[in-house]
Protein backbone atom coordinates (compact mmCIF):
# COMPACT_ATOMS: atom_id res chain seq x y z
CA UNK A 1 0.00 0.00 0.00
CA UNK A 2 1.43 3.38 -1.01
CA UNK A 3 2.16 6.06 1.57
CA UNK A 4 0.13 9.27 1.33
CA UNK A 5 1.26 12.61 2.78
CA UNK A 6 -0.92 15.71 2.98
CA UNK A 7 1.08 18.93 3.35
CA UNK A 8 -0.40 22.37 3.91
CA UNK A 9 1.46 25.51 2.92
CA UNK A 10 3.20 23.40 0.29
CA UNK A 11 3.69 26.07 -2.35
CA UNK A 12 6.97 27.36 -0.86
CA UNK A 13 9.41 27.20 2.03
CA UNK A 14 9.24 24.42 4.60
CA UNK A 15 6.09 22.95 3.09
CA UNK A 16 7.67 22.64 -0.33
CA UNK A 17 10.78 21.14 1.25
CA UNK A 18 8.63 18.52 2.97
CA UNK A 19 6.96 17.77 -0.36
CA UNK A 20 10.33 17.38 -2.09
CA UNK A 21 11.70 15.05 0.58
CA UNK A 22 8.57 12.92 0.91
CA UNK A 23 8.27 12.57 -2.86
CA UNK A 24 11.85 11.31 -2.93
CA UNK A 25 10.93 8.88 -0.14
CA UNK A 26 8.16 7.35 -2.22
CA UNK A 27 5.10 9.08 -0.83
CA UNK A 28 2.09 10.03 -2.90
CA UNK A 29 1.23 13.64 -2.12
CA UNK A 30 -1.71 15.93 -1.51
CA UNK A 31 -0.23 19.43 -1.55
CA UNK A 32 -2.34 22.30 -0.26
CA UNK A 33 -1.81 26.02 -0.75
CA UNK A 34 -3.33 29.27 -1.92
CA UNK A 35 -1.17 29.71 -5.04
CA UNK A 36 -2.43 27.32 -7.69
CA UNK A 37 0.37 28.01 -10.16
CA UNK A 38 3.02 27.11 -7.55
CA UNK A 39 1.28 23.85 -6.71
CA UNK A 40 0.93 22.94 -10.38
CA UNK A 41 4.58 23.74 -11.02
CA UNK A 42 5.56 21.31 -8.29
CA UNK A 43 3.31 18.58 -9.67
CA UNK A 44 4.61 19.10 -13.22
CA UNK A 45 8.21 18.86 -12.01
CA UNK A 46 7.57 15.53 -10.27
CA UNK A 47 6.03 13.31 -12.97
CA UNK A 48 7.11 10.12 -11.20
CA UNK A 49 5.10 11.04 -8.09
CA UNK A 50 1.32 10.96 -7.75
CA UNK A 51 0.55 14.54 -6.75
CA UNK A 52 -2.90 15.95 -6.07
CA UNK A 53 -3.06 19.73 -5.82
CA UNK A 54 -5.66 21.38 -3.62
CA UNK A 55 -6.15 25.13 -3.66
CA UNK A 56 -7.57 26.10 -0.27
CA UNK A 57 -7.39 29.11 2.02
CA UNK A 58 -7.00 27.79 5.56
CA UNK A 59 -7.89 31.17 7.00
CA UNK A 60 -11.51 30.48 6.00
CA UNK A 61 -14.02 27.92 7.31
CA UNK A 62 -14.60 26.69 3.75
CA UNK A 63 -10.90 26.10 3.19
CA UNK A 64 -10.51 24.24 6.47
CA UNK A 65 -13.59 22.12 5.74
CA UNK A 66 -12.27 21.21 2.28
CA UNK A 67 -8.94 19.95 3.55
CA UNK A 68 -10.43 18.33 6.66
CA UNK A 69 -12.73 16.38 4.36
CA UNK A 70 -9.72 14.98 2.52
CA UNK A 71 -8.03 14.11 5.83
CA UNK A 72 -11.15 12.27 6.96
CA UNK A 73 -11.77 10.28 3.79
CA UNK A 74 -8.35 9.60 2.28
CA UNK A 75 -5.80 7.12 3.73
CA UNK A 76 -3.42 9.84 4.91
CA UNK A 77 -0.23 8.31 6.29
CA UNK A 78 1.40 11.62 7.23
CA UNK A 79 -0.23 15.00 7.86
CA UNK A 80 2.07 18.03 7.85
CA UNK A 81 0.34 21.11 9.25
CA UNK A 82 2.73 23.73 7.91
CA UNK A 83 0.63 26.61 6.54
CA UNK A 84 1.60 29.86 8.19
CA UNK A 85 1.11 33.60 8.43
CA UNK A 86 2.52 36.02 10.98
CA UNK A 87 1.30 39.64 10.74
CA UNK A 88 4.00 41.13 12.95
CA UNK A 89 2.66 44.35 14.48
CA UNK A 90 1.73 45.73 17.90
CA UNK A 91 -1.29 43.90 19.32
CA UNK A 92 -3.38 47.06 19.66
CA UNK A 93 -2.81 47.80 15.96
CA UNK A 94 -3.53 44.28 14.68
CA UNK A 95 -6.74 44.45 12.62
CA UNK A 96 -9.44 42.00 13.65
CA UNK A 97 -9.42 40.29 10.26
CA UNK A 98 -5.67 39.69 10.43
CA UNK A 99 -5.92 38.33 13.99
CA UNK A 100 -8.69 36.00 12.82
CA UNK A 101 -6.63 34.88 9.82
CA UNK A 102 -3.65 34.11 12.03
CA UNK A 103 -5.64 32.11 14.57
CA UNK A 104 -7.50 30.22 11.84
CA UNK A 105 -4.32 29.25 9.99
CA UNK A 106 -2.04 28.41 12.95
CA UNK A 107 -4.55 27.20 15.57
CA UNK A 108 -7.92 26.22 14.12
CA UNK A 109 -6.69 24.57 10.89
CA UNK A 110 -4.08 22.28 12.54
CA UNK A 111 -6.64 21.36 15.19
CA UNK A 112 -9.42 20.46 12.78
CA UNK A 113 -7.18 18.74 10.23
CA UNK A 114 -5.54 16.62 12.92
CA UNK A 115 -8.93 15.75 14.36
CA UNK A 116 -10.17 14.73 10.92
CA UNK A 117 -7.14 12.54 10.17
CA UNK A 118 -6.87 10.69 13.48
CA UNK A 119 -9.92 8.43 13.17
CA UNK A 120 -8.67 6.91 9.93
CA UNK A 121 -5.14 6.58 11.28
CA UNK A 122 -6.49 4.73 14.30
CA UNK A 123 -8.44 2.34 12.07
CA UNK A 124 -5.34 1.67 9.99
CA UNK A 125 -3.18 1.25 13.07
CA UNK A 126 -0.75 4.10 12.52
CA UNK A 127 0.14 7.45 11.06
CA UNK A 128 2.14 10.61 11.67
CA UNK A 129 1.08 14.19 12.39
CA UNK A 130 3.70 16.93 12.16
CA UNK A 131 2.83 20.44 13.32
CA UNK A 132 5.22 23.19 12.24
CA UNK A 133 5.63 25.73 15.03
CA UNK A 134 8.76 27.76 15.84
CA UNK A 135 11.15 28.71 18.62
CA UNK A 136 9.08 31.84 19.23
CA UNK A 137 6.74 29.41 21.03
CA UNK A 138 9.24 29.54 23.92
CA UNK A 139 9.68 33.32 23.78
CA UNK A 140 6.78 34.39 25.98
CA UNK A 141 8.98 35.43 28.94
CA UNK A 142 11.23 37.57 26.72
CA UNK A 143 11.28 41.35 27.37
CA UNK A 144 9.80 43.79 24.90
CA UNK A 145 13.15 44.58 23.32
CA UNK A 146 13.51 40.97 22.19
CA UNK A 147 9.94 39.98 21.35
CA UNK A 148 7.88 42.91 20.13
CA UNK A 149 4.90 42.76 17.76
CA UNK A 150 4.22 39.01 17.88
CA UNK A 151 1.56 38.50 20.54
CA UNK A 152 -0.93 36.39 18.58
CA UNK A 153 1.73 34.71 16.47
CA UNK A 154 3.77 33.68 19.50
CA UNK A 155 0.67 32.48 21.29
CA UNK A 156 -0.40 30.38 18.31
CA UNK A 157 3.00 28.69 18.10
CA UNK A 158 2.94 27.95 21.83
CA UNK A 159 -0.49 26.37 21.33
CA UNK A 160 0.96 24.02 18.72
CA UNK A 161 3.63 22.86 21.17
CA UNK A 162 1.15 22.20 23.97
CA UNK A 163 -1.35 20.59 21.60
CA UNK A 164 1.26 18.28 20.10
CA UNK A 165 2.68 17.19 23.45
CA UNK A 166 -0.77 16.50 24.90
CA UNK A 167 -2.01 14.72 21.78
CA UNK A 168 1.12 12.62 21.62
CA UNK A 169 0.51 11.40 25.17
CA UNK A 170 -3.18 10.78 24.45
CA UNK A 171 -2.36 8.64 21.41
CA UNK A 172 0.35 6.58 23.09
CA UNK A 173 0.03 2.95 22.07
CA UNK A 174 -2.14 3.62 19.00
CA UNK A 175 0.69 3.62 16.46
CA UNK A 176 0.12 7.32 15.72
CA UNK A 177 3.12 9.61 16.18
CA UNK A 178 2.75 13.34 16.83
CA UNK A 179 5.60 15.80 16.47
CA UNK A 180 5.93 19.57 16.65
CA UNK A 181 8.84 21.17 14.79
CA UNK A 182 10.24 24.41 16.20
CA UNK A 183 12.80 25.97 13.87
CA UNK A 184 14.34 29.37 14.37
CA UNK A 185 14.75 31.76 11.45
CA UNK A 186 14.53 29.86 8.16
CA UNK A 187 15.56 31.01 4.69
CA UNK A 188 12.11 31.15 3.06
CA UNK A 189 9.75 33.80 1.68
CA UNK A 190 7.95 33.96 5.02
CA UNK A 191 9.63 37.07 6.44
CA UNK A 192 9.69 38.82 3.07
CA UNK A 193 5.90 38.62 3.03
CA UNK A 194 5.97 40.47 6.36
CA UNK A 195 8.08 43.23 4.76
CA UNK A 196 11.23 42.11 6.61
CA UNK A 197 14.64 41.83 4.98
CA UNK A 198 16.59 39.10 6.79
CA UNK A 199 18.93 38.34 3.91
CA UNK A 200 22.00 39.23 6.00
CA UNK A 201 20.96 37.15 8.99
CA UNK A 202 22.25 33.57 9.25
CA UNK A 203 19.27 31.34 8.52
CA UNK A 204 18.67 27.61 8.42
CA UNK A 205 17.57 26.08 5.13
CA UNK A 206 14.08 24.64 4.81
CA UNK A 207 15.65 21.35 3.72
CA UNK A 208 17.57 21.15 7.00
CA UNK A 209 14.36 21.72 8.95
CA UNK A 210 12.81 18.75 7.16
CA UNK A 211 15.91 16.63 7.76
CA UNK A 212 15.69 17.39 11.49
CA UNK A 213 11.98 16.61 11.60
CA UNK A 214 12.26 13.23 9.91
CA UNK A 215 15.35 12.27 11.91
CA UNK A 216 13.58 13.44 15.05
CA UNK A 217 10.71 11.09 14.27
CA UNK A 218 13.17 8.22 14.07
CA UNK A 219 14.59 9.28 17.46
CA UNK A 220 11.15 9.49 19.07
CA UNK A 221 11.19 13.26 19.61
CA UNK A 222 7.81 14.86 20.19
CA UNK A 223 9.37 18.34 20.18
CA UNK A 224 11.98 18.81 17.45
CA UNK A 225 14.12 21.96 17.66
CA UNK A 226 16.40 21.81 14.60
CA UNK A 227 18.75 24.57 15.72
CA UNK A 228 19.12 23.71 19.41
CA UNK A 229 22.33 21.75 19.96
CA UNK A 230 21.79 21.02 23.66
CA UNK A 231 18.54 19.05 23.86
CA UNK A 232 18.90 19.15 27.64
CA UNK A 233 17.68 22.75 27.51
CA UNK A 234 14.34 21.57 26.13
CA UNK A 235 14.17 18.79 28.69
CA UNK A 236 14.76 21.35 31.43
CA UNK A 237 11.90 23.51 30.15
CA UNK A 238 9.50 20.58 30.10
CA UNK A 239 10.58 19.32 33.52
CA UNK A 240 10.04 22.82 34.91
CA UNK A 241 6.58 22.87 33.35
CA UNK A 242 5.71 19.57 35.02
CA UNK A 243 7.18 20.71 38.34
CA UNK A 244 5.02 23.85 38.33
CA UNK A 245 1.98 21.83 37.25
CA UNK A 246 2.54 19.31 40.03
CA UNK A 247 3.15 21.94 42.71
CA UNK A 248 -0.37 23.34 42.68
CA UNK A 249 -2.41 23.19 45.87
CA UNK A 250 -5.98 24.04 46.90
CA UNK A 251 -4.45 26.38 49.50
CA UNK A 252 -3.76 30.00 48.62
CA UNK A 253 -0.02 30.54 48.09
CA UNK A 254 1.65 32.37 50.97
CA UNK A 255 2.76 35.29 48.78
CA UNK A 256 -0.91 36.21 48.13
CA UNK A 257 -1.97 36.27 51.77
Tab-separated table of N, CA and C in Angstrom, residues 20-116:
chain	number	residue	atom	x	y	z
A	20	UNK	N	9.181	17.897	-1.339
A	20	UNK	CA	10.333	17.385	-2.086
A	20	UNK	C	10.884	16.119	-1.432
A	21	UNK	N	11.089	16.179	-0.116
A	21	UNK	CA	11.699	15.054	0.585
A	21	UNK	C	10.766	13.836	0.585
A	22	UNK	N	9.495	14.056	0.836
A	22	UNK	CA	8.572	12.923	0.913
A	22	UNK	C	8.326	12.309	-0.457
A	23	UNK	N	8.356	13.123	-1.509
A	23	UNK	CA	8.265	12.569	-2.863
A	23	UNK	C	9.459	11.669	-3.141
A	24	UNK	N	10.634	12.116	-2.739
A	24	UNK	CA	11.845	11.315	-2.933
A	24	UNK	C	11.802	10.029	-2.114
A	25	UNK	N	11.056	10.054	-1.000
A	25	UNK	CA	10.933	8.875	-0.142
A	25	UNK	C	9.806	7.947	-0.568
A	26	UNK	N	9.156	8.256	-1.678
A	26	UNK	CA	8.160	7.353	-2.223
A	26	UNK	C	6.724	7.610	-1.807
A	27	UNK	N	6.464	8.745	-1.203
A	27	UNK	CA	5.097	9.080	-0.827
A	27	UNK	C	4.315	9.585	-2.042
A	28	UNK	N	3.022	9.260	-2.098
A	28	UNK	CA	2.087	10.029	-2.902
A	28	UNK	C	1.750	11.282	-2.109
A	29	UNK	N	1.394	12.364	-2.807
A	29	UNK	CA	1.232	13.644	-2.121
A	29	UNK	C	-0.115	14.298	-2.396
A	30	UNK	N	-0.651	14.929	-1.370
A	30	UNK	CA	-1.706	15.930	-1.514
A	30	UNK	C	-1.090	17.227	-1.025
A	31	UNK	N	-0.877	18.174	-1.929
A	31	UNK	CA	-0.234	19.430	-1.551
A	31	UNK	C	-1.277	20.546	-1.574
A	32	UNK	N	-1.314	21.292	-0.484
A	32	UNK	CA	-2.339	22.304	-0.263
A	32	UNK	C	-1.697	23.680	-0.177
A	33	UNK	N	-2.303	24.652	-0.820
A	33	UNK	CA	-1.811	26.021	-0.749
A	33	UNK	C	-2.795	26.975	-1.392
A	34	UNK	N	-2.461	28.254	-1.336
A	34	UNK	CA	-3.335	29.271	-1.923
A	34	UNK	C	-2.920	29.650	-3.342
A	35	UNK	N	-1.689	29.288	-3.722
A	35	UNK	CA	-1.175	29.706	-5.037
A	35	UNK	C	-1.188	28.512	-6.002
A	36	UNK	N	-2.217	28.463	-6.813
A	36	UNK	CA	-2.430	27.322	-7.689
A	36	UNK	C	-1.257	27.093	-8.630
A	37	UNK	N	-0.712	28.173	-9.183
A	37	UNK	CA	0.368	28.010	-10.157
A	37	UNK	C	1.600	27.374	-9.519
A	38	UNK	N	1.888	27.710	-8.257
A	38	UNK	CA	3.024	27.107	-7.551
A	38	UNK	C	2.793	25.603	-7.339
A	39	UNK	N	1.594	25.257	-6.930
A	39	UNK	CA	1.278	23.847	-6.710
A	39	UNK	C	1.383	23.061	-8.015
A	40	UNK	N	0.885	23.630	-9.089
A	40	UNK	CA	0.926	22.937	-10.380
A	40	UNK	C	2.358	22.810	-10.886
A	41	UNK	N	3.177	23.823	-10.636
A	41	UNK	CA	4.584	23.738	-11.023
A	41	UNK	C	5.266	22.585	-10.318
A	42	UNK	N	4.966	22.417	-9.031
A	42	UNK	CA	5.561	21.305	-8.285
A	42	UNK	C	5.112	19.972	-8.881
A	43	UNK	N	3.827	19.838	-9.122
A	43	UNK	CA	3.306	18.581	-9.670
A	43	UNK	C	3.930	18.280	-11.030
A	44	UNK	N	4.049	19.297	-11.876
A	44	UNK	CA	4.609	19.101	-13.216
A	44	UNK	C	6.081	18.694	-13.155
A	45	UNK	N	6.787	19.159	-12.122
A	45	UNK	CA	8.213	18.862	-12.013
A	45	UNK	C	8.484	17.527	-11.329
A	46	UNK	N	7.417	16.835	-10.921
A	46	UNK	CA	7.569	15.525	-10.265
A	46	UNK	C	6.659	14.503	-10.947
A	47	UNK	N	6.919	14.212	-12.220
A	47	UNK	CA	6.031	13.313	-12.974
A	47	UNK	C	6.039	11.876	-12.456
A	48	UNK	N	7.055	11.486	-11.713
A	48	UNK	CA	7.113	10.118	-11.201
A	48	UNK	C	6.343	9.955	-9.885
A	49	UNK	N	5.834	11.066	-9.355
A	49	UNK	CA	5.105	11.039	-8.086
A	49	UNK	C	3.636	11.362	-8.336
A	50	UNK	N	2.745	10.642	-7.681
A	50	UNK	CA	1.321	10.963	-7.750
A	50	UNK	C	1.064	12.169	-6.862
A	51	UNK	N	0.733	13.290	-7.480
A	51	UNK	CA	0.550	14.539	-6.750
A	51	UNK	C	-0.846	15.087	-7.018
A	52	UNK	N	-1.597	15.298	-5.971
A	52	UNK	CA	-2.902	15.953	-6.067
A	52	UNK	C	-2.760	17.356	-5.518
A	53	UNK	N	-3.152	18.351	-6.285
A	53	UNK	CA	-3.062	19.731	-5.825
A	53	UNK	C	-4.428	20.187	-5.328
A	54	UNK	N	-4.425	20.874	-4.207
A	54	UNK	CA	-5.661	21.383	-3.618
A	54	UNK	C	-5.460	22.858	-3.288
A	55	UNK	N	-6.199	23.707	-3.959
A	55	UNK	CA	-6.152	25.134	-3.664
A	55	UNK	C	-7.170	25.420	-2.563
A	56	UNK	N	-6.688	25.845	-1.414
A	56	UNK	CA	-7.567	26.102	-0.274
A	56	UNK	C	-6.963	27.182	0.600
A	57	UNK	N	-7.811	28.046	1.115
A	57	UNK	CA	-7.387	29.111	2.022
A	57	UNK	C	-7.749	28.687	3.437
A	58	UNK	N	-6.753	28.308	4.217
A	58	UNK	CA	-7.000	27.793	5.557
A	58	UNK	C	-7.306	28.880	6.574
A	59	UNK	N	-7.414	30.117	6.114
A	59	UNK	CA	-7.889	31.172	7.000
A	59	UNK	C	-9.408	31.260	6.984
A	60	UNK	N	-10.053	30.447	6.146
A	60	UNK	CA	-11.507	30.482	6.001
A	60	UNK	C	-12.120	29.153	6.438
A	61	UNK	N	-13.347	29.173	6.962
A	61	UNK	CA	-14.020	27.918	7.309
A	61	UNK	C	-14.156	26.984	6.115
A	62	UNK	N	-14.433	27.539	4.933
A	62	UNK	CA	-14.598	26.694	3.750
A	62	UNK	C	-13.296	25.988	3.399
A	63	UNK	N	-12.183	26.706	3.485
A	63	UNK	CA	-10.897	26.096	3.187
A	63	UNK	C	-10.547	24.999	4.167
A	64	UNK	N	-10.783	25.250	5.446
A	64	UNK	CA	-10.508	24.240	6.465
A	64	UNK	C	-11.383	23.013	6.243
A	65	UNK	N	-12.664	23.239	5.953
A	65	UNK	CA	-13.588	22.115	5.738
A	65	UNK	C	-13.165	21.277	4.536
A	66	UNK	N	-12.702	21.938	3.479
A	66	UNK	CA	-12.274	21.211	2.280
A	66	UNK	C	-11.128	20.260	2.590
A	67	UNK	N	-10.122	20.771	3.270
A	67	UNK	CA	-8.942	19.950	3.550
A	67	UNK	C	-9.251	18.920	4.636
A	68	UNK	N	-10.046	19.289	5.627
A	68	UNK	CA	-10.429	18.328	6.665
A	68	UNK	C	-11.201	17.163	6.053
A	69	UNK	N	-12.011	17.450	5.030
A	69	UNK	CA	-12.734	16.381	4.361
A	69	UNK	C	-11.804	15.378	3.709
A	70	UNK	N	-10.716	15.882	3.120
A	70	UNK	CA	-9.717	14.983	2.524
A	70	UNK	C	-9.041	14.157	3.609
A	71	UNK	N	-8.680	14.812	4.722
A	71	UNK	CA	-8.026	14.109	5.831
A	71	UNK	C	-8.913	13.001	6.387
A	72	UNK	N	-10.220	13.231	6.375
A	72	UNK	CA	-11.147	12.266	6.963
A	72	UNK	C	-11.455	11.101	6.041
A	73	UNK	N	-11.323	11.300	4.738
A	73	UNK	CA	-11.774	10.276	3.792
A	73	UNK	C	-10.659	9.594	3.021
A	74	UNK	N	-9.471	10.185	3.004
A	74	UNK	CA	-8.346	9.599	2.280
A	74	UNK	C	-7.412	8.892	3.266
A	75	UNK	N	-6.700	7.853	2.834
A	75	UNK	CA	-5.801	7.118	3.732
A	75	UNK	C	-4.486	7.865	3.977
A	76	UNK	N	-4.586	8.990	4.673
A	76	UNK	CA	-3.418	9.841	4.909
A	76	UNK	C	-2.473	9.153	5.892
A	77	UNK	N	-1.261	8.914	5.451
A	77	UNK	CA	-0.227	8.311	6.287
A	77	UNK	C	0.462	9.369	7.143
A	78	UNK	N	0.719	10.532	6.530
A	78	UNK	CA	1.400	11.622	7.226
A	78	UNK	C	0.692	12.934	6.924
A	79	UNK	N	0.347	13.666	7.979
A	79	UNK	CA	-0.232	14.996	7.863
A	79	UNK	C	0.788	16.005	8.343
A	80	UNK	N	1.131	16.965	7.482
A	80	UNK	CA	2.069	18.026	7.850
A	80	UNK	C	1.304	19.346	7.872
A	81	UNK	N	1.020	19.826	9.077
A	81	UNK	CA	0.341	21.111	9.248
A	81	UNK	C	1.399	22.212	9.246
A	82	UNK	N	1.632	22.774	8.065
A	82	UNK	CA	2.730	23.726	7.907
A	82	UNK	C	2.271	25.133	7.555
A	83	UNK	N	1.074	25.294	7.018
A	83	UNK	CA	0.633	26.612	6.541
A	83	UNK	C	0.853	27.660	7.618
A	84	UNK	N	1.291	28.846	7.199
A	84	UNK	CA	1.603	29.861	8.191
A	84	UNK	C	1.396	31.278	7.709
A	85	UNK	N	1.186	32.162	8.650
A	85	UNK	CA	1.110	33.598	8.428
A	85	UNK	C	1.498	34.234	9.752
A	86	UNK	N	2.012	35.450	9.730
A	86	UNK	CA	2.518	36.022	10.980
A	86	UNK	C	1.856	37.342	11.369
A	87	UNK	N	1.838	38.312	10.453
A	87	UNK	CA	1.295	39.645	10.741
A	87	UNK	C	1.966	40.275	11.955
A	88	UNK	N	3.268	40.491	11.856
A	88	UNK	CA	3.999	41.132	12.947
A	88	UNK	C	3.573	42.592	13.060
A	89	UNK	N	2.988	42.958	14.178
A	89	UNK	CA	2.658	44.352	14.477
A	89	UNK	C	2.178	44.419	15.919
A	90	UNK	N	2.215	45.622	16.529
A	90	UNK	CA	1.735	45.727	17.905
A	90	UNK	C	0.302	45.213	18.026
A	91	UNK	N	0.005	44.549	19.124
A	91	UNK	CA	-1.286	43.903	19.315
A	91	UNK	C	-2.450	44.883	19.157
A	92	UNK	N	-2.292	46.071	19.721
A	92	UNK	CA	-3.378	47.056	19.658
A	92	UNK	C	-3.649	47.536	18.237
A	93	UNK	N	-2.654	47.358	17.343
A	93	UNK	CA	-2.814	47.796	15.958
A	93	UNK	C	-3.188	46.652	15.013
A	94	UNK	N	-3.234	45.437	15.525
A	94	UNK	CA	-3.529	44.280	14.684
A	94	UNK	C	-5.004	44.281	14.312
A	95	UNK	N	-5.329	44.437	13.025
A	95	UNK	CA	-6.737	44.446	12.619
A	95	UNK	C	-7.420	43.126	12.963
A	96	UNK	N	-8.695	43.194	13.241
A	96	UNK	CA	-9.435	41.999	13.653
A	96	UNK	C	-9.384	40.917	12.583
A	97	UNK	N	-9.431	41.315	11.305
A	97	UNK	CA	-9.425	40.292	10.256
A	97	UNK	C	-8.074	39.587	10.170
A	98	UNK	N	-6.995	40.316	10.450
A	98	UNK	CA	-5.672	39.685	10.432
A	98	UNK	C	-5.478	38.782	11.649
A	99	UNK	N	-5.993	39.198	12.803
A	99	UNK	CA	-5.925	38.335	13.986
A	99	UNK	C	-6.704	37.048	13.747
A	100	UNK	N	-7.870	37.175	13.126
A	100	UNK	CA	-8.687	36.001	12.822
A	100	UNK	C	-7.982	35.091	11.833
A	101	UNK	N	-7.365	35.682	10.805
A	101	UNK	CA	-6.634	34.883	9.824
A	101	UNK	C	-5.518	34.096	10.495
A	102	UNK	N	-4.777	34.755	11.373
A	102	UNK	CA	-3.647	34.106	12.028
A	102	UNK	C	-4.115	32.936	12.892
A	103	UNK	N	-5.144	33.167	13.695
A	103	UNK	CA	-5.645	32.110	14.570
A	103	UNK	C	-6.230	30.961	13.756
A	104	UNK	N	-6.929	31.278	12.674
A	104	UNK	CA	-7.498	30.221	11.840
A	104	UNK	C	-6.411	29.350	11.216
A	105	UNK	N	-5.355	29.996	10.702
A	105	UNK	CA	-4.320	29.251	9.988
A	105	UNK	C	-3.438	28.453	10.949
A	106	UNK	N	-3.032	29.055	12.073
A	106	UNK	CA	-2.045	28.414	12.946
A	106	UNK	C	-2.644	27.670	14.140
A	107	UNK	N	-3.918	27.887	14.443
A	107	UNK	CA	-4.551	27.197	15.568
A	107	UNK	C	-5.716	26.328	15.097
A	108	UNK	N	-6.704	26.959	14.482
A	108	UNK	CA	-7.917	26.222	14.116
A	108	UNK	C	-7.657	25.168	13.042
A	109	UNK	N	-6.934	25.531	11.984
A	109	UNK	CA	-6.695	24.573	10.894
A	109	UNK	C	-5.919	23.340	11.369
A	110	UNK	N	-4.775	23.492	12.058
A	110	UNK	CA	-4.081	22.284	12.540
A	110	UNK	C	-4.946	21.437	13.466
A	111	UNK	N	-5.760	22.095	14.278
A	111	UNK	CA	-6.638	21.364	15.189
A	111	UNK	C	-7.653	20.528	14.416
A	112	UNK	N	-8.348	21.145	13.482
A	112	UNK	CA	-9.419	20.462	12.778
A	112	UNK	C	-8.887	19.436	11.789
A	113	UNK	N	-7.755	19.713	11.158
A	113	UNK	CA	-7.178	18.737	10.226
A	113	UNK	C	-6.664	17.516	10.976
A	114	UNK	N	-6.019	17.745	12.115
A	114	UNK	CA	-5.536	16.620	12.916
A	114	UNK	C	-6.715	15.786	13.407
A	115	UNK	N	-7.738	16.446	13.886
A	115	UNK	CA	-8.930	15.748	14.356
A	115	UNK	C	-9.533	14.896	13.246
A	116	UNK	N	-9.580	15.449	12.040
A	116	UNK	CA	-10.173	14.727	10.921
A	116	UNK	C	-9.346	13.512	10.519
